[in-house]
C-alpha positions as a printed Julia matrix, in Angstrom:
398×3 Matrix{Float64}:
 102.82  21.57  -15.97
 101.13  20.12  -12.76
 102.66  21.41   -9.64
 103.0   17.72   -8.71
 105.51  17.32  -11.35
 108.06  19.67   -9.73
 109.9   17.8    -6.83
 108.94  19.11   -3.36
 112.43  18.91   -2.08
 113.78  21.73   -4.37
 114.4   25.37   -3.28
 113.63  28.81   -4.87
 116.82  28.86   -6.82
 115.31  26.1    -9.17
 112.77  28.8   -10.44
 113.07  32.11  -12.15
 115.22  34.4   -10.03
 113.87  37.32  -12.13
 110.37  36.88  -10.35
 109.85  39.79   -7.71
 107.3   40.15   -4.86
 106.41  43.75   -3.82
 103.65  45.91   -2.6
 101.71  47.35   -5.48
  99.09  50.31   -5.79
  95.61  49.52   -5.86
  95.57  51.01   -9.34
  97.99  48.65  -10.48
  96.37  45.68   -8.72
  92.96  46.52  -10.47
  94.5   46.9   -13.65
  96.01  43.47  -13.45
  92.52  41.85  -12.48
  90.81  43.52  -15.58
  93.81  42.34  -18.02
  93.14  38.93  -19.99
  96.03  37.12  -17.87
  94.31  38.4   -14.46
  90.85  37.88  -15.74
  91.9   34.21  -16.69
  92.79  33.59  -13.03
  89.31  34.33  -12.02
  89.74  36.46   -8.77
  86.85  36.37   -6.32
  85.43  39.7    -4.81
  87.19  38.86   -1.61
  90.51  39.5    -3.16
  89.44  42.79   -4.63
  91.26  45.83   -3.22
  87.8   47.32   -2.24
  87.46  44.33    0.52
  89.97  45.95    2.68
  87.65  48.8     2.96
  84.8   46.33    4.34
  86.69  44.54    6.95
  87.04  46.61   10.14
  89.94  45.82   12.45
  92.26  44.62    9.73
  95.05  46.23    8.13
  95.69  45.39    4.59
  98.43  44.97    2.2
  98.37  44.6    -1.59
 101.06  42.49   -3.1
 101.78  41.78   -6.78
 104.66  39.42   -8.11
 106.02  39.16  -11.56
 109.0   40.05  -13.8
 108.53  43.71  -12.71
 105.65  44.55  -10.35
 106.38  47.92  -10.18
 105.92  48.56  -13.77
 102.88  46.56  -13.86
 104.54  43.47  -15.14
 102.45  40.95  -12.92
 101.58  37.22  -12.92
  99.68  36.95   -9.57
  98.36  39.23   -6.76
  97.19  39.16   -3.32
  95.02  41.22   -0.71
  96.33  40.45    2.72
  94.49  41.03    5.77
  96.68  41.57    9.0
  95.06  41.1    12.53
  97.05  42.2    15.31
  97.78  39.65   18.25
  96.65  41.55   21.53
  99.62  42.55   23.53
 102.02  42.02   20.62
 103.53  43.52   17.71
 102.86  40.33   15.59
 100.15  39.8    13.12
  97.82  36.91   11.72
  97.97  37.16    7.92
  94.8   36.12    6.11
  94.15  35.93    2.38
  90.51  35.31    1.97
  89.96  33.28   -1.3
  93.4   33.87   -2.13
  96.07  34.73   -3.47
  94.94  35.41   -7.23
  97.53  33.08   -8.9
  98.08  30.23  -11.35
  98.16  27.29   -9.27
  98.97  25.1   -12.12
 102.32  26.9   -12.73
 105.6   24.97  -12.16
 106.7   28.02   -9.9
 104.26  27.56   -7.06
 107.17  27.24   -4.64
 108.88  30.4    -5.77
 105.98  32.84   -5.24
 104.56  31.24   -2.1
 108.31  31.43   -0.81
 108.51  35.02   -1.73
 104.97  35.72   -0.25
 105.75  33.9     3.21
 109.02  35.69    3.64
 107.45  39.08    2.87
 104.74  38.58    5.44
 107.37  37.18    7.99
 109.08  40.52    7.49
 105.81  42.6     7.98
 105.48  40.85   11.5
 103.01  37.85   10.48
 103.53  35.02   12.89
 101.07  32.9    10.69
  99.34  32.74    7.42
  95.93  31.48    6.42
  95.01  31.33    2.61
  92.06  29.93    0.35
  93.65  28.42   -2.5
  91.29  28.58   -5.71
  91.32  25.25   -7.28
  88.33  22.98   -6.68
  88.58  19.7    -5.33
  85.3   17.64   -5.79
  81.79  18.06   -7.43
  78.42  16.7    -7.72
  75.64  17.6    -9.91
  72.24  18.32   -8.85
  70.6   14.93  -10.15
  73.28  12.93   -8.5
  72.69  14.59   -5.04
  69.05  14.64   -5.37
  69.13  10.83   -5.65
  71.25  10.33   -2.62
  69.29  11.99    0.03
  68.57  10.08    3.12
  68.66   9.79    6.78
  72.0   10.82    8.12
  73.66  11.15    4.8
  76.21  13.57    3.78
  78.15  14.74    0.56
  81.03  12.59    1.53
  78.89   9.57    1.48
  78.23  10.46   -2.32
  80.94   9.39   -4.95
  81.87  12.65   -6.57
  81.1   12.96  -10.2
  84.32  14.77  -10.94
  87.61  15.24   -8.88
  89.77  18.01  -10.1
  93.5   16.59  -10.79
  94.85  20.14   -9.98
  93.17  20.66   -6.6
  94.38  17.17   -5.41
  97.88  18.06   -6.71
  97.83  21.39   -4.67
  96.62  19.85   -1.75
  99.27  17.21   -1.65
 101.95  20.0    -2.4
 100.73  22.29    0.37
 100.82  19.28    3.02
 104.3   18.49    1.9
 105.32  21.81    2.64
 104.03  21.72    6.19
 100.68  23.7     5.4
  97.57  22.01    7.08
  93.94  22.34    6.16
  91.96  24.06    8.61
  89.67  22.05   10.86
  91.06  18.62    9.02
  90.39  15.64   11.72
  87.89  17.74   13.74
  84.11  17.49   13.73
  83.5   21.04   12.69
  84.52  23.13    9.63
  86.49  25.97   10.83
  86.83  27.88    7.39
  85.83  31.76    7.57
  84.54  30.95    3.87
  82.26  28.31    2.6
  83.86  24.9     2.1
  81.16  23.81   -0.17
  79.48  26.13   -2.65
  76.86  25.87   -5.29
  77.44  26.93   -8.84
  75.47  27.16  -11.9
  77.41  27.19  -15.23
  76.49  29.69  -17.59
  79.36  29.58  -20.37
  78.13  28.34  -23.86
  74.28  27.95  -22.61
  71.12  30.06  -23.66
  68.56  31.64  -21.76
  66.41  28.91  -22.7
  69.04  26.11  -21.46
  68.98  27.77  -18.11
  65.2   27.5   -18.03
  65.26  23.87  -18.92
  67.77  23.61  -16.25
  65.44  24.3   -13.45
  63.57  21.7   -12.01
  59.74  21.52  -12.19
  59.24  23.0    -8.82
  61.42  25.85   -9.64
  59.53  26.52  -12.98
  56.48  26.21  -11.37
  57.21  28.84   -8.8
  58.93  31.29  -11.3
  55.58  31.17  -13.33
  53.5   31.56   -9.87
  55.57  34.85   -9.15
  54.7   36.24  -12.43
  51.15  35.4   -12.41
  50.66  36.75   -8.89
  52.43  40.02  -10.04
  55.62  39.76   -8.36
  58.01  42.69   -9.73
  61.8   42.59   -9.65
  63.57  45.76   -9.6
  67.05  47.01   -8.59
  67.25  49.02   -5.36
  70.13  51.01   -4.01
  71.84  52.22   -0.62
  68.48  53.48    0.21
  66.89  50.13    0.52
  69.62  48.45    2.36
  67.96  48.9     5.93
  64.94  47.07    4.52
  67.23  44.32    3.16
  68.85  44.1     6.69
  65.4   44.01    8.29
  64.39  41.2     5.93
  67.59  39.48    6.64
  67.02  39.48   10.38
  63.72  37.64   10.01
  65.3   35.06    7.68
  67.89  34.25   10.26
  65.5   33.88   12.91
  63.25  31.67   10.75
  66.04  29.54    9.44
  67.85  29.15   12.28
  71.36  30.81   11.59
  73.09  33.95   12.3
  75.53  35.58   10.14
  76.64  38.23   12.95
  76.66  41.14   10.47
  75.54  44.73   11.06
  73.64  46.86    8.72
  76.8   49.32    8.71
  78.76  46.01    7.52
  76.48  45.99    4.28
  76.52  49.44    3.79
  80.3   49.63    3.99
  80.28  46.76    1.47
  77.83  48.28   -0.93
  79.7   51.81   -0.89
  83.16  50.46   -1.25
  82.74  47.71   -4.13
  80.44  50.26   -6.1
  83.14  52.83   -5.83
  85.97  50.35   -6.89
  83.56  49.74   -9.89
  79.89  50.96  -10.65
  77.37  48.29  -10.63
  79.95  45.6    -8.75
  77.36  45.06   -6.06
  73.81  45.15   -6.71
  70.6   44.95   -4.61
  67.7   43.03   -6.23
  64.25  43.54   -4.6
  61.05  41.74   -5.21
  57.91  43.68   -4.54
  54.42  42.56   -4.43
  51.25  44.88   -4.14
  54.11  47.74   -3.14
  55.83  45.81   -0.55
  59.32  44.33   -0.61
  59.02  40.69    0.19
  62.39  39.68   -0.62
  65.96  41.39   -1.05
  68.91  39.57   -2.63
  72.59  41.0    -3.28
  74.66  40.14   -6.36
  78.36  40.65   -7.01
  80.3   40.79  -10.31
  84.16  40.35  -10.73
  85.27  39.8   -14.32
  83.5   36.78  -15.81
  82.25  35.57  -12.5
  78.94  36.38  -10.45
  77.71  35.6    -7.12
  74.62  35.62   -5.3
  75.77  36.52   -1.81
  72.97  37.05    0.55
  69.25  36.69    0.41
  66.6   37.75    2.62
  62.62  37.19    2.63
  59.66  37.95    4.99
  57.57  35.43    6.67
  54.58  36.3     4.83
  53.0   35.99    1.39
  55.99  33.34    0.88
  53.32  31.45   -1.7
  53.86  34.11   -4.22
  57.33  32.95   -4.4
  59.5   36.29   -4.49
  63.04  34.58   -3.9
  62.36  32.41   -7.06
  61.46  35.38   -9.17
  64.73  37.12   -7.87
  67.12  34.47   -8.61
  65.72  33.84  -12.11
  65.92  37.5   -12.88
  69.94  37.28  -11.18
  70.57  34.29  -13.31
  69.46  35.87  -16.6
  71.23  39.29  -15.79
  74.59  37.33  -15.01
  74.15  35.47  -18.38
  73.52  38.72  -20.25
  76.69  39.92  -18.46
  79.07  37.26  -20.18
  79.62  35.41  -16.98
  81.06  31.83  -17.08
  79.41  30.73  -13.75
  76.76  31.99  -11.27
  77.93  31.24   -7.89
  75.28  30.78   -5.08
  77.95  30.46   -2.3
  77.72  28.09    0.59
  75.7   25.05    1.14
  75.42  22.6     4.14
  77.04  19.29    3.58
  73.81  17.33    5.0
  71.71  15.42    2.81
  69.14  14.3     5.42
  65.74  15.73    4.53
  65.02  15.8     8.28
  67.88  18.19    9.08
  66.82  21.81    9.05
  69.95  22.88    6.9
  69.11  20.7     4.01
  66.26  23.0     2.87
  68.88  25.64    1.73
  70.83  22.68   -0.3
  67.67  21.37   -1.7
  66.41  25.15   -2.81
  69.72  25.52   -4.61
  69.6   22.13   -6.25
  66.61  23.04   -8.18
  68.53  25.31  -10.06
  70.37  22.26  -11.72
  73.71  23.43  -10.88
  76.44  21.55   -8.88
  77.83  21.46   -5.39
  81.73  22.25   -5.52
  83.99  21.36   -2.65
  86.57  23.91   -2.68
  90.09  22.88   -1.45
  89.26  25.05    1.78
  91.27  27.2     4.13
  95.03  26.31    4.87
  97.18  27.55    7.53
 101.01  27.68    8.34
 102.9   29.18   11.27
 105.86  31.22   10.08
 109.57  29.93   11.11
 110.86  30.77   14.59
 109.97  29.75   17.97
 108.09  32.74   18.98
 105.96  32.46   15.95
 105.18  28.99   16.6
 104.21  29.82   20.43
 102.08  32.64   19.03
 100.43  30.21   16.56
  99.41  27.85   19.48
  98.02  30.47   21.44
  96.13  31.94   18.56
  94.48  28.41   18.05
  93.57  28.2    21.64
  91.95  31.57   21.34
  89.92  30.53   18.35
  88.91  27.21   20.11
  87.42  29.24   23.26
  85.34  31.49   20.78
  83.87  28.48   19.07
């Protein structure tokens, strides 16, 4: 049943009163994600328990709901990060790309109400979350043909509009949630609003090769001819990865604002949770590392998270070689999708940021507009006052 089919005015009593929400252990959380029901929900790596160990300055809670969470009978889970508001005992609650839930279920209001009640009791004054359904998507061919001065993704008719995403957005608005950054000039999401995904399910390696455009195939062949070697690195190579990342940021005009210790924590935490969850791929040429990319795997999903490359010898195409190997490895793992993470919304070839989108379009995948992040202050005058102060604080930081 679509969430739209449940009238918005009804209360929690209209849903199964046996459903409970409780704190759960990391073991129970991971067991649910690994179960067939949990795997079908397609949790992102930002909702794994290990992500709490990556984020400094946040407290974490692992929550689960279902008939009997304590016994492992779960239908959904959530990693909640809590940031204390200075000078108070109140917290901003953040569920990055979560919660892990069936957004098409008719009891969406039931578990959302339970979640908000629990967080309010934990001292939260507001909640931000990132629902998983997609909203719109465009295939690579459509966008390549639509580039032009001043053009953006929103100017192009989407190839597909997800009815579930549309229904969830309408449902959230009806319950006083608001889309972060909606109506402003900037995107205030902490996570990418537009991502690039290459479908893998039902495709062969030959299909993936034919899906690359001519430039990509030529570059992969060039790397092979020039002797570029792709190997797996480890924690010892993270400093070199970070050095190349700083070079890439300077060259391409962006700043992630992450430290080497951040990536070291990430590598340690994710691989402690599941060996091989995060991998570091290196492209070597004449004994020198020219490019390094990170890949993360959870269930049937694989992400290319961060890429870095040197300024010299770019003509041997180390990054193309890395991505082709990572695509093949993701396919061999049985992944349904290879997610290349964020892309800019500009379709203007003269815009510096367009280069990243153009590069990813060459893999033949599609740009997906997510539902983005949504916020809601919790009931109470004090909570609403703190929320307004928090928004003003964020506005000053931008």
